[in-house]
Amino acid sequence: MKTKGTLLIMGGNCTNDFFISEFAGLAGGIESKVVIIPTAMEDKYIDSVSDLNFLKKPFIDFGFKNIDIIHTRETKVANSDFLNKKLLTADAVWIAGGRQWRLAKVYNGTKIQNSLKTLLNQGKVIAGTSAGASIMGDVLVRGDSKNHTIMLGDYKNGFGFVTNLAIDQHHIARNRQFDMFELKKERPNVLGIGIDENTGIVLHKNKFRVLGKSYVTIYDNTRWSEERDTIYQLDASEKQFYTLTNGYEYDIVRRKVIQKNDRKKLPYKEDILRKITGTYQQSKGLKFGQDLRITIVLEENELYFEQSWNKVKYRVDYHYLNTFFRPNSISTYHFNKDKTGAFSSFLFFQYAYGVSNWVKM
């Protein structure tokens, strides 16, 4: 991935407040201009004003005010200045589900495809769910116009936001775990990613974080064991995969789970640090009468976390996309923005203990 932008890639059944909230935070808040692309859907679901209003409704209900829809079935319209000028004014794009070949048929090789890449080059956000997820890679999974069970069909190329990548969706919900090996047989060097429903990844600068309720399945010609802290290289004939859950990170260039020794401190802007300072309460702890707090302070351009329950204070470093880590530790902190674009919470992740949510007071 060679762009400055961010991809929110979801496995289906994700048009809900959880993922729209994530989308809003990445986009900069509900004042951002959003474009929805519903072209993967059947005509009967998008052929009237009421259909389009229904498509907008979850975003309007969440608070977005500036929403536009871009859709056509004709390549010449996809090359029109009218549609592309509308698209290029967007802060964020949401590509809806359906059948991914419809997206490839109309938009591949057109100005729309180029405009989407331009938005990413400008640091904007593109989200896709189901078919909108599969279209993001350069190898199009289930792109056959006749049968969605064919892994490499008559439309083989996605939008190519990420090279050498194939993305499947509805993965565990539809028992698709072994289908990727059909594609890997023809394209053995492709990185395969399967994303289940109500689950997604946030991909930025060749690293992604898993979020949501279920699993992301990795097909990278290795098998990773967290218990053994080992990555096993597989022979070409071995059909193995492994899964990641909420909070895990992955490097798509090195093709491995990000562990503590893989994290590199990156420079960060002081204004970002100041925005995340403050005191945060653990939301789950409050339900049990435990007022657990972490206070974040900035001292000489270094960020420190202090725990209320034991007064331990430790430094954290910036990793990527509002993600921080404790040096020489497995602990990671993913900061989230609310619908106004302000930092309002963080997810604290540890390999052995999972994820806890901390909300700013």
XYZ file of C-alpha atoms in Angstrom:
361
model
C 0.000 0.000 0.000
C 1.779 3.112 -1.267
C -0.716 5.812 -0.318
C -1.164 8.105 2.682
C -4.784 7.161 3.162
C -6.577 4.621 5.299
C -8.733 1.644 4.378
C -11.528 0.329 6.603
C -12.175 -3.166 5.227
C -15.188 -5.041 6.652
C -16.440 -8.577 6.207
C -20.156 -7.827 5.866
C -23.126 -7.061 8.115
C -21.250 -3.948 9.219
C -23.598 -1.037 8.525
C -24.115 -0.453 12.236
C -23.148 2.193 14.763
C -19.919 0.423 15.745
C -18.396 0.539 12.276
C -19.996 3.818 11.230
C -18.498 5.321 14.399
C -15.082 3.975 13.415
C -15.629 5.351 9.916
C -16.601 8.765 11.288
C -13.537 8.901 13.508
C -11.192 8.068 10.645
C -12.941 10.589 8.387
C -12.600 13.420 10.905
C -16.129 13.502 12.302
C -19.722 13.786 11.167
C -19.107 17.138 9.489
C -17.045 15.304 6.855
C -18.426 14.849 3.365
C -19.247 11.193 2.693
C -19.822 9.507 -0.656
C -21.594 6.134 -0.777
C -21.013 3.854 -3.776
C -23.825 1.232 -3.968
C -22.948 -0.143 -7.424
C -22.363 -3.699 -6.152
C -26.060 -3.940 -5.225
C -28.879 -5.209 -7.442
C -30.820 -2.574 -9.378
C -34.046 -3.358 -7.542
C -32.503 -2.106 -4.294
C -31.193 1.208 -5.664
C -33.620 2.237 -8.415
C -35.738 4.761 -6.519
C -35.338 7.813 -4.311
C -36.705 5.868 -1.334
C -34.061 3.160 -1.891
C -31.274 5.746 -1.884
C -32.696 7.407 1.217
C -32.762 4.008 2.922
C -29.088 3.590 1.975
C -28.243 6.932 3.572
C -30.350 6.384 6.688
C -27.750 4.683 8.980
C -25.325 7.531 8.278
C -27.959 10.234 8.773
C -29.110 8.586 12.002
C -25.510 8.648 13.217
C -25.299 12.373 12.525
C -23.683 12.798 9.106
C -25.135 15.802 7.283
C -23.255 15.857 3.987
C -23.890 12.576 2.144
C -23.808 11.973 -1.576
C -24.269 8.848 -3.700
C -22.258 7.967 -6.794
C -23.563 5.174 -8.984
C -23.726 4.191 -12.633
C -23.846 1.063 -14.773
C -22.115 2.762 -17.721
C -18.361 3.124 -18.183
C -18.750 6.395 -20.098
C -20.567 7.893 -17.124
C -17.816 6.609 -14.809
C -15.413 8.632 -16.959
C -17.522 11.776 -16.765
C -16.231 14.927 -15.107
C -19.583 15.319 -13.340
C -19.255 12.145 -11.239
C -15.544 12.503 -10.623
C -15.761 16.100 -9.439
C -18.348 14.979 -6.876
C -16.141 12.098 -5.775
C -12.990 14.191 -5.459
C -14.701 16.526 -2.970
C -15.284 13.664 -0.529
C -13.500 13.255 2.796
C -14.466 9.595 3.005
C -16.042 6.943 0.768
C -18.187 3.946 1.763
C -18.442 1.129 -0.812
C -21.516 -0.985 -0.112
C -21.907 -4.757 -0.440
C -23.496 -6.867 -3.157
C -21.594 -8.515 -5.995
C -18.044 -7.289 -6.535
C -18.009 -8.006 -10.275
C -20.500 -5.157 -10.764
C -17.946 -2.742 -9.338
C -15.140 -4.179 -11.464
C -17.228 -4.156 -14.641
C -18.154 -0.496 -14.459
C -15.223 1.174 -12.703
C -12.028 -0.726 -13.529
C -9.833 1.363 -15.780
C -12.026 4.458 -15.435
C -11.632 7.898 -13.895
C -13.647 6.693 -10.883
C -10.970 4.142 -10.052
C -8.287 6.821 -10.482
C -10.254 9.306 -8.378
C -10.515 6.797 -5.539
C -6.755 6.319 -5.635
C -6.329 10.102 -5.685
C -8.384 10.367 -2.504
C -6.149 7.803 -0.842
C -3.055 9.685 -2.007
C -4.532 12.756 -0.307
C -4.794 10.866 2.980
C -8.554 10.306 2.830
C -10.525 7.248 4.003
C -12.153 4.525 1.916
C -14.358 1.942 3.624
C -15.809 -1.172 2.051
C -18.064 -3.903 3.377
C -18.592 -7.347 1.814
C -18.186 -6.818 -1.951
C -16.806 -3.382 -1.106
C -14.068 -5.139 0.850
C -13.083 -7.644 -1.836
C -12.780 -4.948 -4.510
C -9.945 -3.226 -2.620
C -7.254 -5.771 -3.416
C -5.756 -6.235 -6.868
C -6.841 -9.887 -7.025
C -10.635 -10.056 -7.018
C -12.125 -12.877 -4.968
C -15.509 -14.272 -6.096
C -15.561 -11.909 -9.065
C -17.443 -14.242 -11.376
C -20.596 -12.722 -12.842
C -22.471 -16.045 -12.898
C -21.544 -17.733 -9.623
C -20.197 -16.175 -6.422
C -18.659 -19.490 -5.318
C -15.973 -19.303 -8.036
C -12.866 -17.806 -6.427
C -11.246 -16.490 -9.645
C -13.979 -15.744 -12.149
C -14.417 -13.665 -15.283
C -13.535 -10.481 -13.375
C -10.151 -11.118 -11.811
C -8.930 -7.608 -10.989
C -9.997 -5.402 -8.108
C -9.307 -1.702 -7.656
C -5.731 -2.406 -6.575
C -5.541 -0.129 -3.549
C -3.207 -2.814 -2.193
C -1.075 -4.968 -4.484
C -0.735 -8.754 -4.320
C -3.724 -9.014 -1.982
C -6.958 -11.032 -2.129
C -9.788 -10.330 0.347
C -12.688 -12.672 1.092
C -15.664 -11.784 3.310
C -18.583 -13.308 5.298
C -15.790 -15.695 5.993
C -16.658 -17.892 8.959
C -20.375 -17.103 8.840
C -20.523 -18.829 5.442
C -17.880 -21.462 6.209
C -15.455 -20.161 3.593
C -12.236 -20.916 5.473
C -10.891 -23.382 2.917
C -12.035 -21.623 -0.254
C -8.978 -19.373 -0.310
C -6.774 -22.381 -1.089
C -8.486 -22.645 -4.477
C -7.210 -19.159 -5.253
C -3.806 -19.826 -3.677
C -3.379 -22.796 -5.998
C -3.418 -20.422 -8.969
C -1.824 -17.440 -7.202
C 0.457 -18.991 -4.554
C 2.276 -15.773 -3.671
C -0.834 -13.695 -3.045
C -1.554 -12.693 0.549
C -5.034 -13.972 1.349
C -7.184 -12.362 4.033
C -10.612 -13.643 5.066
C -12.788 -11.292 7.149
C -15.848 -12.502 9.016
C -19.099 -10.607 9.493
C -19.205 -7.807 12.084
C -15.419 -7.712 11.829
C -12.967 -5.514 9.984
C -9.430 -4.254 9.640
C -8.067 -0.717 9.589
C -5.167 -0.648 7.129
C -2.694 2.237 7.101
C 0.879 2.342 5.789
C 1.135 -1.429 5.323
C -0.079 -2.292 8.813
C -3.554 -3.214 9.923
C -5.409 -3.641 13.184
C -8.318 -6.055 13.640
C -11.561 -4.747 15.144
C -14.998 -6.207 15.729
C -16.599 -9.339 17.110
C -15.163 -12.259 15.141
C -12.041 -13.367 13.263
C -9.719 -12.341 10.466
C -8.098 -15.332 8.769
C -4.572 -15.072 7.341
C -3.209 -17.070 4.398
C 0.448 -16.024 4.114
C 2.152 -19.417 3.650
C 2.957 -19.561 7.362
C 1.283 -20.675 10.554
C 1.617 -18.495 13.631
C 1.310 -19.832 17.162
C 0.872 -17.252 19.904
C 1.330 -19.858 22.636
C 4.643 -20.965 21.198
C 5.622 -17.476 20.015
C 6.624 -19.063 16.712
C 5.995 -18.567 13.013
C 6.156 -21.807 11.018
C 7.040 -21.572 7.332
C 4.787 -23.894 5.310
C 5.467 -25.954 2.221
C 3.483 -24.972 -0.862
C 1.301 -28.075 -0.507
C 0.237 -27.340 3.092
C -3.246 -25.877 3.478
C -3.023 -24.058 6.780
C -4.120 -20.669 8.045
C -4.398 -18.833 11.336
C -6.828 -16.327 12.816
C -6.542 -12.930 14.497
C -9.093 -11.223 16.729
C -9.862 -7.697 17.961
C -6.677 -5.758 18.743
C -4.128 -7.849 16.877
C -1.919 -6.109 14.338
C -0.412 -7.403 11.117
C 2.315 -6.187 8.722
C 1.262 -6.902 5.111
C 4.769 -6.307 3.711
C 6.673 -8.500 6.154
C 3.667 -10.838 6.252
C 3.671 -11.464 9.953
C 1.797 -10.623 13.123
C 3.212 -7.503 14.734
C 4.863 -8.365 18.027
C 6.664 -6.178 20.542
C 10.039 -6.349 18.815
C 8.471 -5.420 15.459
C 7.207 -2.049 16.638
C 9.255 1.003 15.757
C 8.893 4.390 17.388
C 7.767 6.980 14.872
C 7.789 10.771 15.230
C 4.475 12.303 16.197
C 3.058 15.793 16.306
C 2.822 17.474 19.686
C -0.706 18.747 18.980
C -1.907 15.148 18.607
C -0.315 14.225 21.902
C -1.998 17.126 23.677
C -5.393 16.083 22.318
C -5.148 12.624 23.879
C -3.931 13.762 27.301
C -6.387 13.532 30.163
C -7.923 10.926 32.447
C -9.663 7.798 31.139
C -11.898 5.347 33.011
C -12.215 1.664 32.222
C -15.819 1.248 31.055
C -16.181 -2.383 32.115
C -14.742 -1.717 35.557
C -17.404 0.893 36.276
C -20.103 -1.762 35.867
C -18.577 -3.675 38.784
C -18.009 -0.633 40.970
C -14.309 -0.366 40.149
C -13.153 3.155 39.326
C -10.017 2.231 37.378
C -8.329 5.229 35.787
C -5.346 5.961 33.581
C -4.092 9.536 33.430
C -2.130 10.523 30.336
C 0.319 13.412 30.611
C 2.818 15.023 28.253
C 6.226 15.787 29.736
C 9.056 17.166 27.580
C 7.328 15.868 24.451
C 7.109 12.350 25.869
C 3.805 10.644 26.662
C 3.314 8.970 30.051
C 0.481 6.804 31.406
C -0.188 6.622 35.153
C -2.425 3.897 36.624
C -4.670 4.883 39.527
C -4.704 1.455 41.199
C -0.952 1.121 41.764
C 0.446 4.571 40.859
C 2.739 2.986 38.261
C 3.796 5.460 35.576
C 5.276 4.425 32.248
C 6.242 5.952 28.908
C 4.576 5.040 25.615
C 5.730 5.527 22.020
C 3.800 6.261 18.843
C 3.438 3.378 16.407
C 1.003 4.286 13.592
C -2.476 5.778 13.059
C -3.112 6.865 16.680
C -1.684 3.592 17.971
C 0.793 3.695 20.852
C 2.771 0.972 22.613
C 4.709 0.483 25.804
C 8.380 -0.214 24.931
C 9.539 -3.790 25.554
C 5.960 -4.821 26.243
C 3.050 -6.532 24.513
C 0.732 -3.711 25.579
C -0.808 -1.533 22.855
C -3.199 1.435 22.976
C -5.472 2.266 20.030
C -7.016 5.736 20.352
C -10.434 6.354 18.810
C -12.174 9.540 17.719
C -15.843 10.228 18.324
C -18.347 11.632 15.825
C -17.004 15.164 16.336
C -13.459 14.089 15.482
C -12.209 14.420 19.083
C -10.220 11.676 20.830
C -12.723 10.140 23.235
C -11.448 6.661 24.154
C -8.755 4.070 23.685
C -8.652 0.297 23.452
C -5.994 -1.318 25.625
C -4.801 -4.568 24.072
C -2.694 -7.349 25.571
C -2.066 -10.670 23.825
C -3.016 -12.819 26.792
C -5.923 -10.721 28.099
C -7.615 -9.276 25.029
C -9.079 -5.765 24.787
C -10.508 -3.357 27.347
C -12.169 -0.027 26.572
C -11.185 3.206 28.324
C -13.347 6.327 28.003
C -12.154 9.900 28.481
C -13.659 11.687 31.491
